[in-house]
Short mmCIF file of C-alpha atoms in Angstrom, two decimals:
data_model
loop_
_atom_site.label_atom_id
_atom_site.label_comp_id
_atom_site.label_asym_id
_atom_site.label_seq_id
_atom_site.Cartn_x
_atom_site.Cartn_y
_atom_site.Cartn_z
CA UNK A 1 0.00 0.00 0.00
CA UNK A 2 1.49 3.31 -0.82
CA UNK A 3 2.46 5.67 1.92
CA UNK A 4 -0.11 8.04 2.60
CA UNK A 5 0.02 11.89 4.44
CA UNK A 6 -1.99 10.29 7.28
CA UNK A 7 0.63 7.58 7.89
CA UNK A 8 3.47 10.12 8.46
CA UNK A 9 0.87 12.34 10.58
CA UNK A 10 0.44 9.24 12.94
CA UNK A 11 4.15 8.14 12.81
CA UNK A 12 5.39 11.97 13.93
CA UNK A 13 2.16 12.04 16.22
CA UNK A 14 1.12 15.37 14.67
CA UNK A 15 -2.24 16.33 12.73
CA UNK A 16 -2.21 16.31 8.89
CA UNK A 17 -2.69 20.06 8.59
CA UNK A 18 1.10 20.25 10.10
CA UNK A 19 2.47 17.82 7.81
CA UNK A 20 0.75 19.70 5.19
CA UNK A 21 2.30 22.69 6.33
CA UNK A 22 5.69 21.55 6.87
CA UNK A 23 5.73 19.89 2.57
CA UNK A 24 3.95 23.29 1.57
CA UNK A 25 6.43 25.79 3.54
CA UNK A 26 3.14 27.15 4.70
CA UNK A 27 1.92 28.63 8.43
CA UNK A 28 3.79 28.34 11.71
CA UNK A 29 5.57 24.98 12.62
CA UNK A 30 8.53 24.50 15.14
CA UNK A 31 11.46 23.86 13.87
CA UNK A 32 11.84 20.84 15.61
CA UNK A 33 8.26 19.40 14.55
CA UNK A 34 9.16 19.94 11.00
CA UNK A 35 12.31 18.38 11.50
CA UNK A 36 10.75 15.54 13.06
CA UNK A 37 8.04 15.71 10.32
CA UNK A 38 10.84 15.48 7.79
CA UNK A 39 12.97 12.87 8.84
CA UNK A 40 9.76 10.42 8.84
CA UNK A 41 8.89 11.42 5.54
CA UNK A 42 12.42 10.22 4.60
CA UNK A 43 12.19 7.17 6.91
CA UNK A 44 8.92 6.23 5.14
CA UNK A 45 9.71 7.32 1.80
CA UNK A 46 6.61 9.20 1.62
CA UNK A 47 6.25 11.15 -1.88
CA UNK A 48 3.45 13.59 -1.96
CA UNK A 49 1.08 13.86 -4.48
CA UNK A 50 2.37 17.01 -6.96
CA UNK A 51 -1.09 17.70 -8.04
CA UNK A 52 -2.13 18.01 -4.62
CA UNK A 53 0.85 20.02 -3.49
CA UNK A 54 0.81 22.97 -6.19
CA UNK A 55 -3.37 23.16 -5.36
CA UNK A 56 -2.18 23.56 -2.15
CA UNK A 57 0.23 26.37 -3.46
CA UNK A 58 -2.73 27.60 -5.93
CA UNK A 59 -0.67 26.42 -8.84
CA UNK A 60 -0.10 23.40 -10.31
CA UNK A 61 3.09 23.55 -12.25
CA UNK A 62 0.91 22.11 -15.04
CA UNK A 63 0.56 23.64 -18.33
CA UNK A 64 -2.90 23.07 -20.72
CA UNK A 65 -2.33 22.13 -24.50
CA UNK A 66 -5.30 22.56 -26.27
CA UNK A 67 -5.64 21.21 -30.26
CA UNK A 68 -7.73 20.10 -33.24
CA UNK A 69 -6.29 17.02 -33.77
CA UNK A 70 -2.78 15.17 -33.85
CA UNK A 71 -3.25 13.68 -37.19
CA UNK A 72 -2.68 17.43 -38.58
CA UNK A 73 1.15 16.79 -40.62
CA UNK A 74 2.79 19.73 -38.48
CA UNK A 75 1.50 19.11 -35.25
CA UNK A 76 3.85 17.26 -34.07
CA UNK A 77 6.38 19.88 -34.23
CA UNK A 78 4.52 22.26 -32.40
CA UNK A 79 4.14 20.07 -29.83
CA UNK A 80 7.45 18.58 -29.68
CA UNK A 81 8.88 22.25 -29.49
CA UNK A 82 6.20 22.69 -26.64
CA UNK A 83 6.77 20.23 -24.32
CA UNK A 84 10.60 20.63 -24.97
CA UNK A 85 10.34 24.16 -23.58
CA UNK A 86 7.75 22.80 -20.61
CA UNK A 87 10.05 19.80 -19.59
CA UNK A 88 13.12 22.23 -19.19
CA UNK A 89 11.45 24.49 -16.64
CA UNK A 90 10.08 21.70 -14.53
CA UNK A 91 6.45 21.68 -15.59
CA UNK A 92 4.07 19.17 -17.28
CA UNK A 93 1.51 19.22 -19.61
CA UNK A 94 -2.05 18.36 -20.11
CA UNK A 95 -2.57 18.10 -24.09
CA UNK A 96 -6.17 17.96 -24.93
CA UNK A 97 -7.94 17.02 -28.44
CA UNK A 98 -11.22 17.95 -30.24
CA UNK A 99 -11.72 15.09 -32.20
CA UNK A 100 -14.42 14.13 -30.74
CA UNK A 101 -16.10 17.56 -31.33
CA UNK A 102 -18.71 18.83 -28.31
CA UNK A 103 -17.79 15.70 -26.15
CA UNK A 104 -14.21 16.58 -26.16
CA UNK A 105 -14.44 20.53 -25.41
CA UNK A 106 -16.50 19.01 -22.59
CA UNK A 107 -14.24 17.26 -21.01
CA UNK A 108 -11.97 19.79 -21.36
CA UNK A 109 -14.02 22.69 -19.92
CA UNK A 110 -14.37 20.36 -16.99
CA UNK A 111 -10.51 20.46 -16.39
CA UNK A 112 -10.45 24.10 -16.64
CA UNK A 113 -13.34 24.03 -13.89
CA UNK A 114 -11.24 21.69 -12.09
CA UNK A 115 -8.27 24.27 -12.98
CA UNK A 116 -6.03 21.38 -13.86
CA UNK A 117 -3.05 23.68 -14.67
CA UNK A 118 -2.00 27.27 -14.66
CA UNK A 119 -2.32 28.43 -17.99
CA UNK A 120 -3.05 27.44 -21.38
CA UNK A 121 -1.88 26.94 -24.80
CA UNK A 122 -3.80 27.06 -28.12
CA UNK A 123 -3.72 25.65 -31.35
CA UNK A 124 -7.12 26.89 -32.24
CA UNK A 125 -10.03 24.12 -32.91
CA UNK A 126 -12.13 25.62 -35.32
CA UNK A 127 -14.78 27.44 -33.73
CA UNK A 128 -13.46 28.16 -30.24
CA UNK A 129 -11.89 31.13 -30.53
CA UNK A 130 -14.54 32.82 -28.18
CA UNK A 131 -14.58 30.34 -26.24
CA UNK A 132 -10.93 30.58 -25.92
CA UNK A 133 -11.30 34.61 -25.46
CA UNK A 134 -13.78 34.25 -22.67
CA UNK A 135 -11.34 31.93 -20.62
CA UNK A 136 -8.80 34.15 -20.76
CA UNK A 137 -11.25 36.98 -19.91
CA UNK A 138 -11.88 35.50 -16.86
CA UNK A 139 -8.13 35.20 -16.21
CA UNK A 140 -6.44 32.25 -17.26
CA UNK A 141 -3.13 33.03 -18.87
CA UNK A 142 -3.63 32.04 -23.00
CA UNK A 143 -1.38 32.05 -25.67
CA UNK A 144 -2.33 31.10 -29.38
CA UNK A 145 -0.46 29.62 -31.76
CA UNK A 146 -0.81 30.15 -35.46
CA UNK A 147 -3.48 32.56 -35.12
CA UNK A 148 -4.83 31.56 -39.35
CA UNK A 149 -5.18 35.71 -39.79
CA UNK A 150 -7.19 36.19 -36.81
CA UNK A 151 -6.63 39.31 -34.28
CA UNK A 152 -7.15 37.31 -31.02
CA UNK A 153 -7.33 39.84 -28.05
CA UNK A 154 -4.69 37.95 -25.96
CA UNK A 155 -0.93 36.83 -27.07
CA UNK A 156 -0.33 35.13 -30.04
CA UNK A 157 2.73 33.67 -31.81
CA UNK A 158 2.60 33.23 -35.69
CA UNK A 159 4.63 32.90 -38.32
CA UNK A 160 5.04 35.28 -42.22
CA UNK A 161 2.50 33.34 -44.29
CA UNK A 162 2.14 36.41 -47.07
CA UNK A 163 6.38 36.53 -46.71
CA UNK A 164 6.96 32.98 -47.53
CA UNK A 165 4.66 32.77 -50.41
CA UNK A 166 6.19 35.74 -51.91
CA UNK A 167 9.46 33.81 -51.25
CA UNK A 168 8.04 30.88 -53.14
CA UNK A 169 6.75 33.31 -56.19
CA UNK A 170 10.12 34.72 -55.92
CA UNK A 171 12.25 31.56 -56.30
CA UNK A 172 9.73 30.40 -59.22
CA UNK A 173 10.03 33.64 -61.19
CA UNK A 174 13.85 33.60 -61.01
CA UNK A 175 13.63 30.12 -62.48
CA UNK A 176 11.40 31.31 -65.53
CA UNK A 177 8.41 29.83 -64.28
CA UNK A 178 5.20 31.91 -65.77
CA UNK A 179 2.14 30.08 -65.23
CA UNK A 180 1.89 28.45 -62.19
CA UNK A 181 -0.88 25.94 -60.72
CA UNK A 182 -2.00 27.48 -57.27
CA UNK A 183 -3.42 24.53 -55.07
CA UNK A 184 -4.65 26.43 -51.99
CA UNK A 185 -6.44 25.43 -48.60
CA UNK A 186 -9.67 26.00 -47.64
CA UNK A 187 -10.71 29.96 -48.04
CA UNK A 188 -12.16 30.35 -44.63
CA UNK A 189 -8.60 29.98 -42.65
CA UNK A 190 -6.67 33.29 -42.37
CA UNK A 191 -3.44 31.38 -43.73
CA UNK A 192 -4.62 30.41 -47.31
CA UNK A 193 -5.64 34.22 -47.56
CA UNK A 194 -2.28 35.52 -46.49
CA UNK A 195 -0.16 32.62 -48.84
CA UNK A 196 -2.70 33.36 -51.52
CA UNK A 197 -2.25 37.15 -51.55
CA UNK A 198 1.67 36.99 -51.11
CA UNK A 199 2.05 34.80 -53.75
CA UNK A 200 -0.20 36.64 -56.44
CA UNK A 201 1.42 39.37 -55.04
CA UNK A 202 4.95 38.33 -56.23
CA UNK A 203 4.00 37.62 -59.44
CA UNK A 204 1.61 40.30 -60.23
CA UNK A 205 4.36 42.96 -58.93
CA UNK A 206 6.55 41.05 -62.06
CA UNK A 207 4.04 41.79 -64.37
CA UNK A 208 2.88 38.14 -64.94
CA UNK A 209 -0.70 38.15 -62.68
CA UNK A 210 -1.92 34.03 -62.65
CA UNK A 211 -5.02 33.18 -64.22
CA UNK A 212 -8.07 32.69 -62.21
CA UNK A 213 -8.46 28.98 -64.18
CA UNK A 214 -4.73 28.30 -62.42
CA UNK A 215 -6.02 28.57 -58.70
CA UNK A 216 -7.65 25.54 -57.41
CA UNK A 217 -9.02 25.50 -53.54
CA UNK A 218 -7.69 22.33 -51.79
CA UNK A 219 -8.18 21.07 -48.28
CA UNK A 220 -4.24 20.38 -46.99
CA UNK A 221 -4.57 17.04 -47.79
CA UNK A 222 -2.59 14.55 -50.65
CA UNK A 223 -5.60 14.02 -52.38
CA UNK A 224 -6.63 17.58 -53.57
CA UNK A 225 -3.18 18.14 -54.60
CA UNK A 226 -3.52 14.84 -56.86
CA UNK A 227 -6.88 15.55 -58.36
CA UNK A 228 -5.61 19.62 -59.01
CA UNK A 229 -3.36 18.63 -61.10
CA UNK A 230 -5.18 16.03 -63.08
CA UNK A 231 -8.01 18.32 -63.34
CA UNK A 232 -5.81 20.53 -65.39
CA UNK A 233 -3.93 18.08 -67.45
CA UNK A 234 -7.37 17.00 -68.13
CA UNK A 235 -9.01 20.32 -68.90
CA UNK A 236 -5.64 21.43 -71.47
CA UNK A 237 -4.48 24.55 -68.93
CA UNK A 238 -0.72 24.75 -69.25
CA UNK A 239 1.24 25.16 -66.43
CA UNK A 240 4.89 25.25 -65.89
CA UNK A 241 5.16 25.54 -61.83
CA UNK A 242 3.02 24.04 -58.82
CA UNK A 243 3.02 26.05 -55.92
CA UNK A 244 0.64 24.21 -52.92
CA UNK A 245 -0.20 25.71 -49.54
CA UNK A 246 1.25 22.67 -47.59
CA UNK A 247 3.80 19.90 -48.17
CA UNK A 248 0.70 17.27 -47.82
CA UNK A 249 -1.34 18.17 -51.25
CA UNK A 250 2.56 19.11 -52.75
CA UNK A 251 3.40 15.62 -52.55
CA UNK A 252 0.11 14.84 -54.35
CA UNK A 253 0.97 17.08 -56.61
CA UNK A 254 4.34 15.35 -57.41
CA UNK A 255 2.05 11.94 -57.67
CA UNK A 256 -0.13 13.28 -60.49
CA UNK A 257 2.95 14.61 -62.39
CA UNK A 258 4.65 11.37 -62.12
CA UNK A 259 1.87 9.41 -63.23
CA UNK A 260 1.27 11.70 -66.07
CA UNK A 261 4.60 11.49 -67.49
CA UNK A 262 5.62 15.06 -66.71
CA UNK A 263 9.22 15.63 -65.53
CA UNK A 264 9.38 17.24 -62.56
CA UNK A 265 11.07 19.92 -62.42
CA UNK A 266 12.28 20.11 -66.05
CA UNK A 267 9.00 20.20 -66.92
CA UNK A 268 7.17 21.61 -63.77
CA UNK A 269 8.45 22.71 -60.98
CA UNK A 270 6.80 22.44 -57.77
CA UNK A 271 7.16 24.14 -54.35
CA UNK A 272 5.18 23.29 -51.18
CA UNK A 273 4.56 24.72 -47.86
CA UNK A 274 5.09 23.76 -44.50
CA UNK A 275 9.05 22.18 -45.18
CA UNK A 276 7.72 18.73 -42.76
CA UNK A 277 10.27 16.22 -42.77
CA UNK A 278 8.06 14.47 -45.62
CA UNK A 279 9.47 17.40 -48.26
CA UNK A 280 13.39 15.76 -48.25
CA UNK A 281 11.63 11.81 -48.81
CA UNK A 282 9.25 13.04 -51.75
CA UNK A 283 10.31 12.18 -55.01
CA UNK A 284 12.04 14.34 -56.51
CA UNK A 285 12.80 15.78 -52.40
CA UNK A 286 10.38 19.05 -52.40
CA UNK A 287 11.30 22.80 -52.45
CA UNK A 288 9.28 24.20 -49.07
CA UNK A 289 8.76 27.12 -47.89
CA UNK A 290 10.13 26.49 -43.97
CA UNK A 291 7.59 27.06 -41.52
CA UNK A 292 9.17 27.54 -37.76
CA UNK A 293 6.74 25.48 -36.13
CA UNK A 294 8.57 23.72 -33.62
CA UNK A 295 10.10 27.74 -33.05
CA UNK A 296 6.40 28.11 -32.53
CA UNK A 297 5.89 26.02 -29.75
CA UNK A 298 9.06 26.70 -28.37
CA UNK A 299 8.35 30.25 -28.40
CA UNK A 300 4.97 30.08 -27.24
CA UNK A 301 5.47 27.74 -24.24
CA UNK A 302 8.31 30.23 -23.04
CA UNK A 303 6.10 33.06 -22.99
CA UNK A 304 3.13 31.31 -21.16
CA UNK A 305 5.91 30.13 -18.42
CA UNK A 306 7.78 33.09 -17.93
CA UNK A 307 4.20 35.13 -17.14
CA UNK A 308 3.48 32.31 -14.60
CA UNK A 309 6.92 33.52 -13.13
CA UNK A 310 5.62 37.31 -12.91
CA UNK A 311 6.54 38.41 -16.59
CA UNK A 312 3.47 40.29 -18.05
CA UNK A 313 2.25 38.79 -21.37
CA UNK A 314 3.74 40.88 -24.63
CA UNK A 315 0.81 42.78 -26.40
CA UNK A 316 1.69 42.31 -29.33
CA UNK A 317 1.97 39.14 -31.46
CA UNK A 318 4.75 37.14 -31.87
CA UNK A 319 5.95 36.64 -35.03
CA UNK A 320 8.79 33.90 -36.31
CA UNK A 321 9.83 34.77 -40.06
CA UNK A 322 9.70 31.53 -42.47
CA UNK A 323 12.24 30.57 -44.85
CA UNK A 324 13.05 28.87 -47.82
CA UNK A 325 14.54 25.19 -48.84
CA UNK A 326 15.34 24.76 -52.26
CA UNK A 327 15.56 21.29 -53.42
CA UNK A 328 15.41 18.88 -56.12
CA UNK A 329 11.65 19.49 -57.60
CA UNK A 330 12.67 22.85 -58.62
CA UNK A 331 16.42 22.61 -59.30
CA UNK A 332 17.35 21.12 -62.42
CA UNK A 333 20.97 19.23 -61.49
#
């Protein structure tokens, strides 16, 4: 049986509430009752209870994780950057999914009733954001990551969508590449606006704007970049450059043009989003625009902790600039 708070009460013939005292560094206890108190908590090998410790302390050293789903292709970096930055200051962390929609935000809501940790960070499941807004209304620390174009009113880290699609339209344009295929993601997130925008930007500012019959609205996934690109080969649109909004429908992309004979990049070249570990095991490895997101989670965690420690909470977002890896699908070697 494990060793319990009333054991070493009985065993240093004091009450619990001086035990309690003596682990929390809490109220008035003699010197020589707590060292009394102590040395049969060593004799015992009594280990309290953390959770119950840091309620006692009104904090829990616990930090809240709160996501769509981990089957999205970059969330594991965000999380792995995350809990790096948790596990180095001593916390934990509670990570929490919505995949099973209203059930899940349910259980959740009844850890933040339960207030399970201190403070709370956000991938944002679609539709929560006030949700998310009221909690930290009421006072629990919040900080978003990838905020998809919205102006949350509480700390955000993000990264340069419009910047790294202009780096993209950029790289393509200094390769001769004129009529690109544009496979975004869905309209309604913030981030296919911004990618969409920088990229048309880039080439519009070079004098070559891209056909409305070249953009084709994806959903982030393989497939949509696969049946994009047949849909053109099929319909007779030329095309000389794929540029996707993630590495996911890029490597579909690469599918469709390998199955259709097309030479990749001789023949198209084709640039993708995200730079996962996927975009150097693609065939031909992918050109990606580098999205920090384990930076993101880094960064994000940091922030959180350090206001738990007294910092106050930056008002303004954080922003992490993407970059660019050039490889094989638009390089000719």
């Amino acid at each position: 049986m494990p060793i319990t708070i009333a054991d070493v009460a009985t065993r240093a013939g004091v009450s619990k509430t001086t035990v309690s005292r003596v682990l929390n560094g809490k109220g008035e206890v003699h010197i020589r009752t707590a060292d009394r108190v102590r040395a049969v908590i060593s004799d015992l090998g009594y280990v309290p209870s953390a959770r119950a410790v840091g309620l006692a302390r009104g904090r829990t050293r616990v930090v809240g994780m709160l996501v769509p789903a981990l089957t999205w292709p970059w969330m594991g970096e965000v999380l792995q950057g995350a809990a790096d930055a948790v596990e180095a200051e001593g916390y934990g962390m509670l990570l929490f999914t919505c995949t099973h929609g209203d059930e899940s935000m349910r259980r959740f809501a009844s850890q933040v009733s339960a207030k399970s940790f201190d403070g709370l960070l956000v991938v944002e499941p679609e539709g929560t954001l006030d949700y998310i807004t009221g909690l930290h209304r009421r006072g629990l620390p919040v900080i978003l990551i990838d905020d998809r174009g919205h102006q949350p009113g509480f700390p955000s880290v993000r990264t340069t969508n419009e910047d790294g699609a202009r780096a993209a339209a950029a790289h393509l344009l200094s390769l001769g590449r004129r009529r690109p295929l544009v496979i975004t993601g869905l309209r309604r997130f913030g981030c296919t606006r911004e990618r969409l925008a920088g990229f048309a930007g880039g080439f519009a500012d070079a004098g070559v704007p891209i056909a409305p019959e070249r953009v084709v609205e994806g959903d982030f996934t393989f497939e949509c970049g696969r049946a994009a690109v047949r849909r053109l080969l099929a319909d007779g649109v030329p095309f000389d450059a794929v540029f996707a909004h993630n590495d996911l429908s890029a490597a579909g992309a690469l599918q469709a043009l390998r199955d259709a004979g097309r030479r990749v990049p001789q023949d198209v070249a084709v640039v993708g989003f995200d730079d996962l570990p996927l975009a150097g095991h693609t065939h031909p490895p992918l050109s990606s625009v580098h999205q920090p997101l384990r930076e993101m989670g880094t960064a994000a965690a940091r922030l959180l902790i350090a206001h738990l420690t007294g910092t106050p909470l930056p008002d303004t977002p954080t922003v992490i600039p993407t970059g660019f890896a050039a490889r094989a699908s638009t390089r000719v070697t």
